Amino acid sequence: MAIQDKVKINENTQLLFEKAADFLNLSEEARFLLKNPYREISVQIPIKLDNGQFKVFNGYRVQHNGSRGPYKGGIRFHPSVDIDEVRALAALMTWKTAVVNIPFGGAKGGVNCDPKKLSINELEKLSKGYMSKIDLVVGPYRDIPAPDMNTNAQVMAWMMTEYSKKHGHTLAIVTGKPIALGGSYGREEATGRGCVYVIKEASKDFGIDLTKSTCIIQGFGNVGSNAAKFMEEEGSKVIGVSDVQGAIYNKQGLDIKELLKYREEHGTISTYPKAEKLTNEELLELECDILIPAALEGVIYYDNAPRIKAKLIVEAANAPVTIRADKILEERKIPVIPDIIANAGGVIVSYFEWVQNLQQFTWDLDEINFKLKKKITKSYRDIYNYAKENNLSLRTAAFVIGIQRVVEATKLRGWI
Ligand code: NAD
């Protein structure tokens, strides 16, 4: 995805890394090792479309750093996927798994495609084709993919099936699977739920009473719609949401259950009748207590950052705020809870799924949610305290904590 500040997303992520590396006084060798991915693969996936024509798709898997355990990261199907984007998202996964202290490294994958233009049959071929091209570099103790934008439990089921064809039945090869195929209770909504656990904890620090708060969410997919549901349950008034087709706004608050039903029936929320229609750009600039970008990277950038009126920004998407916007928001004293903690609920429950698969054991939903809450809340608290003690932004504090853990593991292995 092109970031509108004209800074490519990977460059953006590297600049964030450098800021934290300066604070830690990291050596040049350590910086080089930690900035660049361990392995990148780029594959062609030719599939026969329903109309009989062949089409070749480009797919990627980037394994950024595996010092702390097997690589872990989602797979994205999107027309903007390229190696630069996958590299950046893989690095973010390294810092994310470290900051919430789960025993994984960081990876990411993607296929450049427009899934909306593919039939279910073509999607299945693409998912299986992609896995068949990367199967030698992934594995339950090597690299464990998961869903991301435009991929879901069904896609994971296809990928697990393809991997198992060659390597024997292997539930733990991917996470985010359907419950009927070894998925974990609570995984589907874990990112949105985790995000709201973080907001609940953070609201104490920023003087926000959730029951009197207003909230705006960009993106109404897996992460955004679940965040909306849980924010509503916390008593927050969700006054605006959007999807790729447009935004809707209602000052009185939107009924999220009704909206979820509307999306199911119409495939979009942008035409929902009981609200005013806006553009995605306009939505981000409305007054609210909590703004949750939950769609794409780079949506809060140099130009619109001065016009953001939210009291708190929570990055449910990966990299929605550019480094230039971050600086403006910092000057304007608008706190940003960074992606590597705000959306870590998904990878935390993916970790629980992996553990359950390896043990051939199932935990119930209450246990999953209890464990998720404990882990993500403590991780947020550690970041907040570290930021306060060291006069850092929450983002730099989170990067510093994550990088420190990766450096320690890397040194212990004798790699630096
Ligand atoms: P999704 O495909 O389920 O939903 C994406 C949503 O964003 C949809 O509502 C879509 O219409 C909307 N959207 C797409 N393009 C848009 C645009 N140009 N403007 C406004 N809205 C647009 O994806 P998701 O899984 O919810 O992921 C959303 C973000 O959260 C991504 O950045 C992803 O990397 C991140 N994330 C997801 C997970 C997870 O568990 N799914 C975990 C961590 C981070």
mmCIF file with all atom_site columns, C-alpha atoms and ligand atoms in Angstrom, residues 76 78 89 96 108 116 147-151 187-188 191 218-224 242-245 280 294-297 316-318 343-344 346-347, ligand 1:
data_model
loop_
_atom_site.group_PDB
_atom_site.id
_atom_site.type_symbol
_atom_site.label_atom_id
_atom_site.label_alt_id
_atom_site.label_comp_id
_atom_site.label_asym_id
_atom_site.label_entity_id
_atom_site.label_seq_id
_atom_site.pdbx_PDB_ins_code
_atom_site.Cartn_x
_atom_site.Cartn_y
_atom_site.Cartn_z
_atom_site.occupancy
_atom_site.B_iso_or_equiv
_atom_site.pdbx_formal_charge
_atom_site.auth_seq_id
_atom_site.auth_comp_id
_atom_site.auth_asym_id
_atom_site.auth_atom_id
_atom_site.pdbx_PDB_model_num
ATOM   1  C CA  . ARG A 1 76  ? -2.747  -11.058 3.145  1.00 0.00 ? 76  ARG A CA  1
ATOM   2  C CA  . HIS A 1 78  ? -4.785  -7.721  -1.603 1.00 0.00 ? 78  HIS A CA  1
ATOM   3  C CA  . LEU A 1 89  ? 4.684   -6.296  8.195  1.00 0.00 ? 89  LEU A CA  1
ATOM   4  C CA  . LYS A 1 96  ? 4.876   -7.646  18.295 1.00 0.00 ? 96  LYS A CA  1
ATOM   5  C CA  . LYS A 1 108 ? 4.395   -12.184 6.945  1.00 0.00 ? 108 LYS A CA  1
ATOM   6  C CA  . LYS A 1 116 ? -13.298 -9.776  -4.647 1.00 0.00 ? 116 LYS A CA  1
ATOM   7  C CA  . PRO A 1 147 ? -5.173  -14.914 8.508  1.00 0.00 ? 147 PRO A CA  1
ATOM   8  C CA  . ASP A 1 148 ? -4.809  -11.237 7.698  1.00 0.00 ? 148 ASP A CA  1
ATOM   9  C CA  . MET A 1 149 ? -6.646  -8.910  5.310  1.00 0.00 ? 149 MET A CA  1
ATOM   10 C CA  . ASN A 1 150 ? -9.023  -10.837 3.032  1.00 0.00 ? 150 ASN A CA  1
ATOM   11 C CA  . THR A 1 151 ? -7.999  -14.221 4.385  1.00 0.00 ? 151 THR A CA  1
ATOM   12 C CA  . ARG A 1 187 ? -9.440  -16.664 17.697 1.00 0.00 ? 187 ARG A CA  1
ATOM   13 C CA  . GLU A 1 188 ? -11.730 -15.056 15.153 1.00 0.00 ? 188 GLU A CA  1
ATOM   14 C CA  . THR A 1 191 ? -7.755  -9.023  17.576 1.00 0.00 ? 191 THR A CA  1
ATOM   15 C CA  . GLN A 1 218 ? -12.233 2.814   10.110 1.00 0.00 ? 218 GLN A CA  1
ATOM   16 C CA  . GLY A 1 219 ? -12.718 -0.654  8.579  1.00 0.00 ? 219 GLY A CA  1
ATOM   17 C CA  . PHE A 1 220 ? -15.543 -3.020  9.408  1.00 0.00 ? 220 PHE A CA  1
ATOM   18 C CA  . GLY A 1 221 ? -13.865 -6.327  8.643  1.00 0.00 ? 221 GLY A CA  1
ATOM   19 C CA  . ASN A 1 222 ? -12.686 -8.904  11.134 1.00 0.00 ? 222 ASN A CA  1
ATOM   20 C CA  . VAL A 1 223 ? -10.816 -6.472  13.375 1.00 0.00 ? 223 VAL A CA  1
ATOM   21 C CA  . GLY A 1 224 ? -12.975 -3.363  12.999 1.00 0.00 ? 224 GLY A CA  1
ATOM   22 C CA  . SER A 1 242 ? -16.487 2.625   7.395  1.00 0.00 ? 242 SER A CA  1
ATOM   23 C CA  . ASP A 1 243 ? -15.486 0.030   4.874  1.00 0.00 ? 243 ASP A CA  1
ATOM   24 C CA  . VAL A 1 244 ? -13.785 0.226   1.502  1.00 0.00 ? 244 VAL A CA  1
ATOM   25 C CA  . GLN A 1 245 ? -16.965 1.610   -0.075 1.00 0.00 ? 245 GLN A CA  1
ATOM   26 C CA  . ASN A 1 280 ? -13.213 7.573   4.719  1.00 0.00 ? 280 ASN A CA  1
ATOM   27 C CA  . ALA A 1 294 ? -8.730  -0.883  11.571 1.00 0.00 ? 294 ALA A CA  1
ATOM   28 C CA  . ALA A 1 295 ? -8.272  -1.121  7.811  1.00 0.00 ? 295 ALA A CA  1
ATOM   29 C CA  . LEU A 1 296 ? -5.077  -0.081  6.063  1.00 0.00 ? 296 LEU A CA  1
ATOM   30 C CA  . GLU A 1 297 ? -1.624  1.346   6.623  1.00 0.00 ? 297 GLU A CA  1
ATOM   31 C CA  . ALA A 1 316 ? -5.951  -1.768  15.315 1.00 0.00 ? 316 ALA A CA  1
ATOM   32 C CA  . ALA A 1 317 ? -4.598  -1.958  11.750 1.00 0.00 ? 317 ALA A CA  1
ATOM   33 C CA  . ASN A 1 318 ? -0.897  -2.393  11.103 1.00 0.00 ? 318 ASN A CA  1
ATOM   34 C CA  . ASN A 1 343 ? -3.656  -5.507  17.600 1.00 0.00 ? 343 ASN A CA  1
ATOM   35 C CA  . ALA A 1 344 ? -1.585  -8.205  19.309 1.00 0.00 ? 344 ALA A CA  1
ATOM   36 C CA  . GLY A 1 346 ? -4.804  -12.034 17.280 1.00 0.00 ? 346 GLY A CA  1
ATOM   37 C CA  . VAL A 1 347 ? -1.286  -13.388 17.547 1.00 0.00 ? 347 VAL A CA  1
HETATM 38 P P1  . NAD B 2 .   ? -10.545 -7.642  6.734  1.00 0.00 ? 1   NAD B P1  1
HETATM 39 O O1  . NAD B 2 .   ? -10.228 -7.967  5.332  1.00 0.00 ? 1   NAD B O1  1
HETATM 40 O O2  . NAD B 2 .   ? -11.389 -8.567  7.516  1.00 0.00 ? 1   NAD B O2  1
HETATM 41 O O3  . NAD B 2 .   ? -11.229 -6.189  6.826  1.00 0.00 ? 1   NAD B O3  1
HETATM 42 C C1  . NAD B 2 .   ? -10.654 -5.046  6.260  1.00 0.00 ? 1   NAD B C1  1
HETATM 43 C C2  . NAD B 2 .   ? -11.681 -3.920  6.342  1.00 0.00 ? 1   NAD B C2  1
HETATM 44 O O4  . NAD B 2 .   ? -11.068 -2.720  5.846  1.00 0.00 ? 1   NAD B O4  1
HETATM 45 C C3  . NAD B 2 .   ? -12.930 -4.161  5.484  1.00 0.00 ? 1   NAD B C3  1
HETATM 46 O O5  . NAD B 2 .   ? -14.063 -3.634  6.130  1.00 0.00 ? 1   NAD B O5  1
HETATM 47 C C4  . NAD B 2 .   ? -12.626 -3.364  4.221  1.00 0.00 ? 1   NAD B C4  1
HETATM 48 O O6  . NAD B 2 .   ? -13.796 -2.974  3.508  1.00 0.00 ? 1   NAD B O6  1
HETATM 49 C C5  . NAD B 2 .   ? -11.906 -2.170  4.835  1.00 0.00 ? 1   NAD B C5  1
HETATM 50 N N1  . NAD B 2 .   ? -11.102 -1.457  3.849  1.00 0.00 ? 1   NAD B N1  1
HETATM 51 C C6  . NAD B 2 .   ? -10.322 -1.978  2.874  1.00 0.00 ? 1   NAD B C6  1
HETATM 52 N N2  . NAD B 2 .   ? -9.801  -0.987  2.130  1.00 0.00 ? 1   NAD B N2  1
HETATM 53 C C7  . NAD B 2 .   ? -10.232 0.171   2.683  1.00 0.00 ? 1   NAD B C7  1
HETATM 54 C C8  . NAD B 2 .   ? -10.044 1.541   2.359  1.00 0.00 ? 1   NAD B C8  1
HETATM 55 N N3  . NAD B 2 .   ? -9.314  1.905   1.315  1.00 0.00 ? 1   NAD B N3  1
HETATM 56 N N4  . NAD B 2 .   ? -10.635 2.461   3.154  1.00 0.00 ? 1   NAD B N4  1
HETATM 57 C C9  . NAD B 2 .   ? -11.397 2.081   4.206  1.00 0.00 ? 1   NAD B C9  1
HETATM 58 N N5  . NAD B 2 .   ? -11.628 0.811   4.546  1.00 0.00 ? 1   NAD B N5  1
HETATM 59 C C10 . NAD B 2 .   ? -11.044 -0.121  3.784  1.00 0.00 ? 1   NAD B C10 1
HETATM 60 O O7  . NAD B 2 .   ? -9.118  -7.420  7.438  1.00 0.00 ? 1   NAD B O7  1
HETATM 61 P P2  . NAD B 2 .   ? -8.776  -7.496  8.982  1.00 0.00 ? 1   NAD B P2  1
HETATM 62 O O8  . NAD B 2 .   ? -8.311  -8.877  9.284  1.00 0.00 ? 1   NAD B O8  1
HETATM 63 O O9  . NAD B 2 .   ? -9.868  -6.878  9.772  1.00 0.00 ? 1   NAD B O9  1
HETATM 64 O O10 . NAD B 2 .   ? -7.478  -6.570  9.033  1.00 0.00 ? 1   NAD B O10 1
HETATM 65 C C11 . NAD B 2 .   ? -7.555  -5.154  9.167  1.00 0.00 ? 1   NAD B C11 1
HETATM 66 C C12 . NAD B 2 .   ? -6.213  -4.637  9.649  1.00 0.00 ? 1   NAD B C12 1
HETATM 67 O O11 . NAD B 2 .   ? -5.884  -5.250  10.900 1.00 0.00 ? 1   NAD B O11 1
HETATM 68 C C13 . NAD B 2 .   ? -5.029  -4.911  8.734  1.00 0.00 ? 1   NAD B C13 1
HETATM 69 O O12 . NAD B 2 .   ? -4.109  -3.844  8.844  1.00 0.00 ? 1   NAD B O12 1
HETATM 70 C C14 . NAD B 2 .   ? -4.410  -6.151  9.340  1.00 0.00 ? 1   NAD B C14 1
HETATM 71 O O13 . NAD B 2 .   ? -3.042  -6.289  9.018  1.00 0.00 ? 1   NAD B O13 1
HETATM 72 C C15 . NAD B 2 .   ? -4.600  -5.856  10.807 1.00 0.00 ? 1   NAD B C15 1
HETATM 73 N N6  . NAD B 2 .   ? -4.560  -7.045  11.678 1.00 0.00 ? 1   NAD B N6  1
HETATM 74 C C16 . NAD B 2 .   ? -5.418  -8.082  11.507 1.00 0.00 ? 1   NAD B C16 1
HETATM 75 C C17 . NAD B 2 .   ? -5.361  -9.164  12.373 1.00 0.00 ? 1   NAD B C17 1
HETATM 76 C C18 . NAD B 2 .   ? -6.342  -10.311 12.304 1.00 0.00 ? 1   NAD B C18 1
HETATM 77 O O14 . NAD B 2 .   ? -6.331  -11.145 13.225 1.00 0.00 ? 1   NAD B O14 1
HETATM 78 N N7  . NAD B 2 .   ? -7.186  -10.390 11.306 1.00 0.00 ? 1   NAD B N7  1
HETATM 79 C C19 . NAD B 2 .   ? -4.409  -9.193  13.402 1.00 0.00 ? 1   NAD B C19 1
HETATM 80 C C20 . NAD B 2 .   ? -3.536  -8.106  13.554 1.00 0.00 ? 1   NAD B C20 1
HETATM 81 C C21 . NAD B 2 .   ? -3.629  -7.036  12.685 1.00 0.00 ? 1   NAD B C21 1
#
